[in-house]
């Protein structure tokens, strides 16, 4: 069974063997950590961007990238904080569109299917997930203040709430993974003590 832990530590300083980065199918990364990761892990970004451009990336999927550390000028022995794998969790079709529950569920299912062989056969034990791109800036109450007609028209695009929707889905879909620790990296303004 997986151990999930919430943290404020910077994900790019993590010693995780696999990073989970929530992305979109537009190939546009607006989150500051994702833009930094784009530079740090250029091999992953190139593969992700090509998949966006050629239309092979669909919302609700996970593009798993095995990093070739020698190409990045790093040897296996000097890996440091460099992850061996990056999972591009495709949870939206545009950076300005919030994640929908069906997209997140499908992406988490795809991620789990791809993670199990890595845990069993490749010795992956430490995983880090960047949570900020999953957290939409508007609360559900603010969204509910829109007129009823607009709510009915956009029922599928309401922003998910971190406490009521996203965290329970992460726990439900990731905690059954075998023998792995998953650190969920949250923004500093989230009080971790009130979340679990």
mmCIF file of C-alpha atoms in Angstrom:
data_model
loop_
_atom_site.group_PDB
_atom_site.id
_atom_site.type_symbol
_atom_site.label_atom_id
_atom_site.label_comp_id
_atom_site.label_asym_id
_atom_site.label_seq_id
_atom_site.Cartn_x
_atom_site.Cartn_y
_atom_site.Cartn_z
ATOM 1 C CA UNK A 1 0.000 0.000 0.000
ATOM 2 C CA UNK A 2 1.261 3.476 -0.877
ATOM 3 C CA UNK A 3 2.113 6.111 1.707
ATOM 4 C CA UNK A 4 0.801 9.550 0.724
ATOM 5 C CA UNK A 5 2.235 12.597 2.434
ATOM 6 C CA UNK A 6 1.417 16.287 1.996
ATOM 7 C CA UNK A 7 4.343 18.696 1.942
ATOM 8 C CA UNK A 8 5.283 22.314 1.233
ATOM 9 C CA UNK A 9 8.820 21.378 0.158
ATOM 10 C CA UNK A 10 9.803 22.501 -3.361
ATOM 11 C CA UNK A 11 9.124 19.606 -5.737
ATOM 12 C CA UNK A 12 12.143 20.386 -7.908
ATOM 13 C CA UNK A 13 14.409 19.767 -4.881
ATOM 14 C CA UNK A 14 12.748 16.411 -4.272
ATOM 15 C CA UNK A 15 14.750 13.195 -4.373
ATOM 16 C CA UNK A 16 11.808 11.442 -6.055
ATOM 17 C CA UNK A 17 12.556 8.879 -8.729
ATOM 18 C CA UNK A 18 9.401 9.891 -10.586
ATOM 19 C CA UNK A 19 7.740 13.306 -10.858
ATOM 20 C CA UNK A 20 4.034 13.678 -11.664
ATOM 21 C CA UNK A 21 3.368 16.963 -13.442
ATOM 22 C CA UNK A 22 -0.250 17.948 -14.267
ATOM 23 C CA UNK A 23 -0.341 19.333 -17.821
ATOM 24 C CA UNK A 24 -2.793 20.159 -20.609
ATOM 25 C CA UNK A 25 -3.149 19.181 -24.274
ATOM 26 C CA UNK A 26 -2.406 22.711 -25.529
ATOM 27 C CA UNK A 27 1.319 22.418 -24.723
ATOM 28 C CA UNK A 28 1.197 25.701 -22.761
ATOM 29 C CA UNK A 29 2.685 25.638 -19.253
ATOM 30 C CA UNK A 30 1.810 28.680 -17.120
ATOM 31 C CA UNK A 31 2.552 27.372 -13.625
ATOM 32 C CA UNK A 32 5.989 28.686 -12.498
ATOM 33 C CA UNK A 33 7.138 25.231 -11.381
ATOM 34 C CA UNK A 34 6.083 23.692 -14.699
ATOM 35 C CA UNK A 35 7.941 26.396 -16.656
ATOM 36 C CA UNK A 36 11.058 25.721 -14.559
ATOM 37 C CA UNK A 37 10.630 21.965 -15.135
ATOM 38 C CA UNK A 38 10.374 22.687 -18.861
ATOM 39 C CA UNK A 39 13.954 24.009 -18.743
ATOM 40 C CA UNK A 40 15.325 21.484 -16.242
ATOM 41 C CA UNK A 41 13.854 18.469 -18.014
ATOM 42 C CA UNK A 42 14.022 19.627 -21.638
ATOM 43 C CA UNK A 43 13.923 16.025 -22.909
ATOM 44 C CA UNK A 44 10.536 15.505 -21.245
ATOM 45 C CA UNK A 45 9.177 18.841 -22.461
ATOM 46 C CA UNK A 46 10.194 18.141 -26.068
ATOM 47 C CA UNK A 47 8.408 14.796 -26.024
ATOM 48 C CA UNK A 48 5.323 16.302 -24.337
ATOM 49 C CA UNK A 49 5.200 19.258 -26.747
ATOM 50 C CA UNK A 50 5.556 16.990 -29.814
ATOM 51 C CA UNK A 51 2.657 14.862 -28.521
ATOM 52 C CA UNK A 52 0.531 18.012 -28.109
ATOM 53 C CA UNK A 53 1.390 19.223 -31.621
ATOM 54 C CA UNK A 54 0.741 15.920 -33.395
ATOM 55 C CA UNK A 55 -2.538 15.363 -31.521
ATOM 56 C CA UNK A 56 -1.484 12.069 -29.922
ATOM 57 C CA UNK A 57 -2.058 13.390 -26.384
ATOM 58 C CA UNK A 58 -5.589 13.173 -25.042
ATOM 59 C CA UNK A 59 -7.146 14.616 -21.915
ATOM 60 C CA UNK A 60 -7.423 11.961 -19.219
ATOM 61 C CA UNK A 61 -4.194 10.200 -20.116
ATOM 62 C CA UNK A 62 -0.672 10.017 -18.753
ATOM 63 C CA UNK A 63 2.424 10.427 -20.907
ATOM 64 C CA UNK A 64 5.211 8.609 -19.078
ATOM 65 C CA UNK A 65 8.719 9.681 -20.059
ATOM 66 C CA UNK A 66 11.839 7.704 -19.156
ATOM 67 C CA UNK A 67 14.652 10.200 -18.943
ATOM 68 C CA UNK A 68 17.930 9.476 -20.664
ATOM 69 C CA UNK A 69 20.229 11.003 -18.066
ATOM 70 C CA UNK A 70 23.357 10.609 -20.180
ATOM 71 C CA UNK A 71 21.814 12.909 -22.811
ATOM 72 C CA UNK A 72 21.238 15.494 -20.120
ATOM 73 C CA UNK A 73 24.952 15.417 -19.265
ATOM 74 C CA UNK A 74 24.408 13.443 -16.080
ATOM 75 C CA UNK A 75 25.681 10.018 -15.228
ATOM 76 C CA UNK A 76 23.554 7.588 -13.276
ATOM 77 C CA UNK A 77 25.918 7.823 -10.304
ATOM 78 C CA UNK A 78 25.615 11.617 -10.124
ATOM 79 C CA UNK A 79 21.838 11.581 -10.461
ATOM 80 C CA UNK A 80 21.340 13.924 -7.488
ATOM 81 C CA UNK A 81 17.795 15.290 -7.570
ATOM 82 C CA UNK A 82 17.208 14.220 -11.159
ATOM 83 C CA UNK A 83 14.156 11.958 -11.535
ATOM 84 C CA UNK A 84 14.434 8.867 -13.733
ATOM 85 C CA UNK A 85 10.849 9.224 -14.935
ATOM 86 C CA UNK A 86 8.379 12.046 -15.458
ATOM 87 C CA UNK A 87 4.654 11.364 -15.678
ATOM 88 C CA UNK A 88 2.825 14.071 -17.599
ATOM 89 C CA UNK A 89 -0.680 13.804 -16.141
ATOM 90 C CA UNK A 90 -3.009 15.276 -18.784
ATOM 91 C CA UNK A 91 -5.846 16.796 -16.735
ATOM 92 C CA UNK A 92 -7.070 19.656 -18.950
ATOM 93 C CA UNK A 93 -7.339 20.767 -22.559
ATOM 94 C CA UNK A 94 -6.004 24.290 -21.857
ATOM 95 C CA UNK A 95 -4.116 25.943 -18.963
ATOM 96 C CA UNK A 96 -7.049 28.297 -18.305
ATOM 97 C CA UNK A 97 -9.605 25.465 -18.168
ATOM 98 C CA UNK A 98 -10.039 23.740 -14.792
ATOM 99 C CA UNK A 99 -9.626 20.019 -14.373
ATOM 100 C CA UNK A 100 -12.840 18.004 -14.633
ATOM 101 C CA UNK A 101 -13.386 15.000 -12.416
ATOM 102 C CA UNK A 102 -13.726 12.548 -15.330
ATOM 103 C CA UNK A 103 -10.422 13.802 -16.800
ATOM 104 C CA UNK A 104 -8.615 13.507 -13.469
ATOM 105 C CA UNK A 105 -10.016 10.024 -12.789
ATOM 106 C CA UNK A 106 -9.049 8.767 -16.254
ATOM 107 C CA UNK A 107 -5.546 10.281 -15.970
ATOM 108 C CA UNK A 108 -5.020 8.777 -12.488
ATOM 109 C CA UNK A 109 -6.152 5.354 -13.744
ATOM 110 C CA UNK A 110 -3.707 5.574 -16.671
ATOM 111 C CA UNK A 111 -0.940 6.719 -14.302
ATOM 112 C CA UNK A 112 -1.606 3.813 -11.901
ATOM 113 C CA UNK A 113 -1.488 1.253 -14.722
ATOM 114 C CA UNK A 114 1.882 2.601 -15.867
ATOM 115 C CA UNK A 115 3.294 2.942 -12.336
ATOM 116 C CA UNK A 116 2.681 -0.629 -11.159
ATOM 117 C CA UNK A 117 5.326 -2.216 -13.450
ATOM 118 C CA UNK A 118 7.820 0.547 -12.530
ATOM 119 C CA UNK A 119 7.263 -0.103 -8.828
ATOM 120 C CA UNK A 120 7.466 -3.876 -9.219
ATOM 121 C CA UNK A 121 10.285 -4.215 -11.749
ATOM 122 C CA UNK A 122 12.219 -0.924 -11.793
ATOM 123 C CA UNK A 123 12.405 -0.296 -8.043
ATOM 124 C CA UNK A 124 10.522 3.011 -8.023
ATOM 125 C CA UNK A 125 9.866 3.826 -4.353
ATOM 126 C CA UNK A 126 9.698 7.660 -4.204
ATOM 127 C CA UNK A 127 7.191 9.678 -6.220
ATOM 128 C CA UNK A 128 6.410 13.410 -6.087
ATOM 129 C CA UNK A 129 3.216 15.022 -7.391
ATOM 130 C CA UNK A 130 2.892 18.744 -8.104
ATOM 131 C CA UNK A 131 -0.554 19.761 -6.816
ATOM 132 C CA UNK A 132 -0.729 23.480 -7.692
ATOM 133 C CA UNK A 133 -1.862 23.044 -11.354
ATOM 134 C CA UNK A 134 -4.775 20.936 -10.059
ATOM 135 C CA UNK A 135 -5.956 23.712 -7.749
ATOM 136 C CA UNK A 136 -8.150 26.223 -9.563
ATOM 137 C CA UNK A 137 -8.045 29.820 -8.334
ATOM 138 C CA UNK A 138 -11.815 30.151 -7.899
ATOM 139 C CA UNK A 139 -13.692 28.402 -5.137
ATOM 140 C CA UNK A 140 -16.838 26.450 -5.822
ATOM 141 C CA UNK A 141 -18.880 29.156 -3.996
ATOM 142 C CA UNK A 142 -17.607 31.836 -6.367
ATOM 143 C CA UNK A 143 -18.441 29.620 -9.326
ATOM 144 C CA UNK A 144 -21.916 28.995 -7.911
ATOM 145 C CA UNK A 145 -22.656 32.735 -7.968
ATOM 146 C CA UNK A 146 -22.875 32.626 -11.762
ATOM 147 C CA UNK A 147 -26.457 32.603 -13.079
ATOM 148 C CA UNK A 148 -28.275 29.267 -13.117
ATOM 149 C CA UNK A 149 -28.448 29.235 -16.928
ATOM 150 C CA UNK A 150 -24.695 29.656 -17.173
ATOM 151 C CA UNK A 151 -24.210 26.970 -14.508
ATOM 152 C CA UNK A 152 -26.345 24.521 -16.475
ATOM 153 C CA UNK A 153 -24.437 25.285 -19.664
ATOM 154 C CA UNK A 154 -21.079 24.870 -17.940
ATOM 155 C CA UNK A 155 -21.961 22.081 -15.500
ATOM 156 C CA UNK A 156 -19.097 19.948 -16.729
ATOM 157 C CA UNK A 157 -16.538 22.730 -16.430
ATOM 158 C CA UNK A 158 -17.023 23.817 -12.807
ATOM 159 C CA UNK A 159 -13.738 24.018 -10.976
ATOM 160 C CA UNK A 160 -13.091 21.098 -8.654
ATOM 161 C CA UNK A 161 -12.583 21.859 -4.990
ATOM 162 C CA UNK A 162 -9.282 20.643 -3.514
ATOM 163 C CA UNK A 163 -10.803 19.407 -0.225
ATOM 164 C CA UNK A 164 -14.051 17.930 -1.556
ATOM 165 C CA UNK A 165 -12.927 16.582 -4.941
ATOM 166 C CA UNK A 166 -9.239 16.506 -5.822
ATOM 167 C CA UNK A 167 -7.601 15.222 -2.621
ATOM 168 C CA UNK A 168 -10.185 12.404 -2.184
ATOM 169 C CA UNK A 169 -9.647 11.350 -5.827
ATOM 170 C CA UNK A 170 -5.858 11.337 -5.367
ATOM 171 C CA UNK A 171 -6.188 9.245 -2.207
ATOM 172 C CA UNK A 172 -8.678 6.851 -3.804
ATOM 173 C CA UNK A 173 -6.607 6.218 -6.931
ATOM 174 C CA UNK A 174 -3.060 6.296 -5.558
ATOM 175 C CA UNK A 175 -3.142 4.749 -2.096
ATOM 176 C CA UNK A 176 -3.558 1.184 -3.414
ATOM 177 C CA UNK A 177 -0.264 1.316 -5.328
ATOM 178 C CA UNK A 178 2.224 -1.142 -3.805
ATOM 179 C CA UNK A 179 5.256 -0.130 -1.713
ATOM 180 C CA UNK A 180 5.690 3.480 -2.811
ATOM 181 C CA UNK A 181 5.847 6.839 -1.041
ATOM 182 C CA UNK A 182 4.029 9.679 -2.815
ATOM 183 C CA UNK A 183 4.738 13.228 -1.684
ATOM 184 C CA UNK A 184 2.000 15.660 -2.739
ATOM 185 C CA UNK A 185 3.618 19.094 -3.047
ATOM 186 C CA UNK A 186 1.176 21.866 -2.135
ATOM 187 C CA UNK A 187 1.433 25.670 -2.328
ATOM 188 C CA UNK A 188 2.679 27.333 0.860
ATOM 189 C CA UNK A 189 -0.702 29.018 1.521
ATOM 190 C CA UNK A 190 -2.387 25.618 2.114
ATOM 191 C CA UNK A 191 -2.492 24.543 5.742
ATOM 192 C CA UNK A 192 -1.439 20.898 5.605
ATOM 193 C CA UNK A 193 -2.682 20.144 9.147
ATOM 194 C CA UNK A 194 -6.278 20.871 8.116
ATOM 195 C CA UNK A 195 -6.210 18.705 4.997
ATOM 196 C CA UNK A 196 -6.096 15.132 6.275
#
